[in-house]
Tab-separated table of C-alpha atoms and ligand atoms in Angstrom:
chain	number	residue	atom	x	y	z
W	1	MET	CA	117.350	80.474	10.252
W	2	SER	CA	118.245	79.837	13.856
W	3	THR	CA	115.452	77.968	15.640
W	4	LEU	CA	114.813	76.236	18.983
W	5	THR	CA	114.359	72.628	19.950
W	6	PHE	CA	113.815	70.757	23.183
W	7	GLY	CA	116.088	67.992	24.469
W	8	ILE	CA	116.415	65.712	27.472
W	9	ILE	CA	119.459	63.904	28.793
W	10	LYS	CA	117.520	60.908	30.056
W	11	PRO	CA	117.914	59.232	33.492
W	12	ASP	CA	120.108	56.404	32.156
W	13	ALA	CA	122.748	58.864	30.932
W	14	VAL	CA	122.531	61.019	34.090
W	15	ARG	CA	122.880	57.902	36.284
W	16	ALA	CA	125.928	56.784	34.265
W	17	GLY	CA	127.572	60.166	34.775
W	18	LYS	CA	127.498	60.922	31.049
W	19	TYR	CA	125.664	64.243	31.164
W	20	GLY	CA	128.890	66.265	31.163
W	21	ALA	CA	130.178	64.464	28.072
W	22	ILE	CA	126.822	64.927	26.325
W	23	ILE	CA	126.655	68.654	27.135
W	24	GLN	CA	130.231	68.999	25.755
W	25	ARG	CA	129.120	67.293	22.541
W	26	ILE	CA	126.146	69.673	22.297
W	27	VAL	CA	128.440	72.706	22.655
W	28	ASP	CA	131.061	71.274	20.257
W	29	ASN	CA	128.335	70.753	17.643
W	30	GLY	CA	127.486	74.449	17.624
W	31	PHE	CA	124.276	74.480	19.655
W	32	ASN	CA	123.580	77.505	21.788
W	33	ILE	CA	122.140	76.365	25.136
W	34	ARG	CA	119.233	78.693	25.957
W	35	GLY	CA	117.872	76.734	28.933
W	36	MET	CA	119.174	73.858	31.088
W	37	LYS	CA	118.168	72.322	34.415
W	38	LEU	CA	118.248	69.086	36.398
W	39	ILE	CA	114.737	67.906	37.271
W	40	HIS	CA	113.067	64.805	38.703
W	41	MET	CA	109.701	64.321	36.975
W	42	SER	CA	106.714	62.843	38.768
W	43	LYS	CA	104.958	59.925	37.057
W	44	LYS	CA	102.110	62.290	36.138
W	45	GLU	CA	104.506	64.824	34.586
W	46	ALA	CA	106.149	62.065	32.529
W	47	GLU	CA	102.719	60.812	31.399
W	48	GLY	CA	101.734	64.331	30.370
W	49	PHE	CA	104.952	64.817	28.433
W	50	TYR	CA	104.599	61.501	26.574
W	51	ALA	CA	100.799	61.689	26.168
W	52	VAL	CA	101.076	61.034	22.405
W	53	HIS	CA	102.469	57.601	23.245
W	54	ALA	CA	99.711	56.737	25.752
W	55	GLU	CA	98.382	53.861	23.616
W	56	ARG	CA	101.796	52.319	22.902
W	57	PRO	CA	102.702	49.064	24.712
W	58	PHE	CA	105.851	50.613	26.194
W	59	PHE	CA	104.056	53.658	27.739
W	60	GLY	CA	104.169	52.308	31.312
W	61	GLU	CA	107.822	51.301	31.067
W	62	LEU	CA	108.737	54.640	29.439
W	63	THR	CA	107.030	56.833	32.029
W	64	GLU	CA	108.405	54.723	34.930
W	65	PHE	CA	111.887	55.134	33.516
W	66	MET	CA	111.560	58.876	32.878
W	67	SER	CA	110.143	59.559	36.355
W	68	GLY	CA	112.389	57.108	38.215
W	69	GLU	CA	115.463	59.290	38.447
W	70	PRO	CA	116.587	62.824	37.582
W	71	CYS	CA	117.150	64.002	34.034
W	72	VAL	CA	118.490	67.184	32.399
W	73	VAL	CA	116.100	69.231	30.262
W	74	LEU	CA	117.492	71.530	27.563
W	75	CYS	CA	116.376	74.296	25.268
W	76	LEU	CA	118.747	74.290	22.300
W	77	GLU	CA	119.226	76.847	19.531
W	78	LYS	CA	120.828	76.253	16.166
W	79	GLU	CA	120.199	76.570	12.407
W	80	ASN	CA	117.400	74.061	11.762
W	81	ALA	CA	117.612	72.999	15.399
W	82	VAL	CA	115.009	70.191	15.403
W	83	LYS	CA	116.766	68.261	12.615
W	84	ALA	CA	120.300	69.123	13.782
W	85	TRP	CA	119.564	67.795	17.277
W	86	ARG	CA	117.875	64.622	15.996
W	87	ASP	CA	120.843	64.053	13.689
W	88	LEU	CA	123.254	64.333	16.616
W	89	MET	CA	121.023	62.020	18.724
W	90	GLY	CA	120.804	59.212	16.174
W	91	ALA	CA	118.147	56.529	15.691
W	92	THR	CA	115.745	55.588	18.522
W	93	ASN	CA	117.184	52.083	18.659
W	94	PRO	CA	120.925	52.319	19.456
W	95	ALA	CA	121.486	49.156	17.397
W	96	GLU	CA	120.463	51.248	14.367
W	97	ALA	CA	122.163	54.503	15.402
W	98	ALA	CA	124.935	55.785	13.134
W	99	GLU	CA	128.543	56.060	14.203
W	100	GLY	CA	129.254	59.369	15.915
W	101	THR	CA	125.712	59.837	17.262
W	102	LEU	CA	124.925	60.233	20.963
W	103	ARG	CA	122.676	57.169	21.017
W	104	LYS	CA	125.365	55.031	19.366
W	105	GLU	CA	127.798	56.094	22.079
W	106	PHE	CA	125.621	56.403	25.175
W	107	ALA	CA	122.347	54.484	24.774
W	108	THR	CA	121.958	50.998	26.199
W	109	SER	CA	118.593	49.919	24.735
W	110	ILE	CA	115.646	51.183	22.644
W	111	GLY	CA	113.937	52.279	25.882
W	112	GLU	CA	116.967	53.636	27.767
W	113	ASN	CA	118.376	55.593	24.897
W	114	ALA	CA	120.181	58.482	26.612
W	115	VAL	CA	118.501	61.461	24.937
W	116	HIS	CA	115.185	62.892	23.749
W	117	GLY	CA	114.583	65.407	20.992
W	118	SER	CA	111.471	67.107	19.639
W	119	ASP	CA	110.256	65.731	16.313
W	120	SER	CA	108.884	68.999	14.864
W	121	GLU	CA	109.082	72.741	15.446
W	122	GLU	CA	105.465	72.743	16.643
W	123	ASN	CA	106.227	70.097	19.252
W	124	ALA	CA	109.461	71.873	20.224
W	125	VAL	CA	107.441	74.962	21.237
W	126	ILE	CA	105.010	72.805	23.252
W	127	GLU	CA	107.787	70.792	24.935
W	128	ILE	CA	109.926	73.850	25.811
W	129	SER	CA	106.943	75.485	27.490
W	130	TYR	CA	106.063	72.215	29.314
W	131	PHE	CA	109.354	72.406	31.224
W	132	PHE	CA	110.640	76.017	31.120
W	133	SER	CA	109.198	79.313	32.221
W	134	LYS	CA	110.199	82.510	30.369
W	135	LEU	CA	112.544	83.436	33.219
W	136	GLU	CA	114.481	80.182	32.793
W	137	LEU	CA	115.362	80.821	29.164
W	138	VAL	CA	118.195	83.127	28.147
X	201	ADP	P1	112.303	59.124	19.635
X	201	ADP	O1	112.700	59.328	21.108
X	201	ADP	O2	113.465	58.726	18.803
X	201	ADP	O3	111.539	60.286	19.082
X	201	ADP	P2	109.750	57.714	19.818
X	201	ADP	O4	109.107	59.056	19.867
X	201	ADP	O5	109.238	56.728	18.823
X	201	ADP	O6	111.336	57.830	19.613
X	201	ADP	O7	109.605	57.025	21.249
X	201	ADP	C1	109.776	57.782	22.438
X	201	ADP	C2	110.612	57.011	23.406
X	201	ADP	O8	109.906	55.829	23.810
X	201	ADP	C3	111.952	56.473	22.856
X	201	ADP	O9	112.972	57.428	22.845
X	201	ADP	C4	112.230	55.343	23.813
X	201	ADP	O10	112.741	55.829	25.062
X	201	ADP	C5	110.835	54.780	24.056
X	201	ADP	N1	110.554	53.679	23.117
X	201	ADP	C6	110.289	53.767	21.798
X	201	ADP	N2	110.077	52.562	21.232
X	201	ADP	C7	110.199	51.666	22.249
X	201	ADP	C8	110.121	50.234	22.336
X	201	ADP	N3	109.827	49.494	21.253
X	201	ADP	N4	110.319	49.656	23.539
X	201	ADP	C9	110.579	50.396	24.646
X	201	ADP	N5	110.686	51.733	24.625
X	201	ADP	C10	110.528	52.375	23.449
X	202	MG	MG1	109.676	61.026	19.568
């Protein structure tokens, strides 16, 4: 069944001019882009988005990074979209990311790792509605 997931092309990849290449990979891998926009999150918006990580030692660094520069937010549709998008992204740490994944190719560190993807269908619904209104989804 075709489902939705939420993705971000993070500030490191936007800064490096890699967003076009990443969007091409998304399209080539059979995802249907249902929503896409360039945004610049405030610190508070980044903290709200990553609230589940509030107690982690890297929370400050992560929310500074995500609010420091623009990123591209995406609503993606595919068969089993959550898993398909995480498979294309690769492991959190680029040193552990498989050949052919976006993080292997574009990430520079475990923190600045090029892309985000929802980890469950429940969280995909929450994350899509955090960033997109109904009118912004096709
Ligand atoms: P994923 O993005 O693969 O779902 P997590 O949900 O565990 O990974 O972490 C969210 C984000 O927090 C990561 O993508 C990365 O940007 C950052 N992060 C995770 N672990 C670390 C770490 N040990 N040091 C710095 N940043 C980290
Ligand atoms: Mg995660």
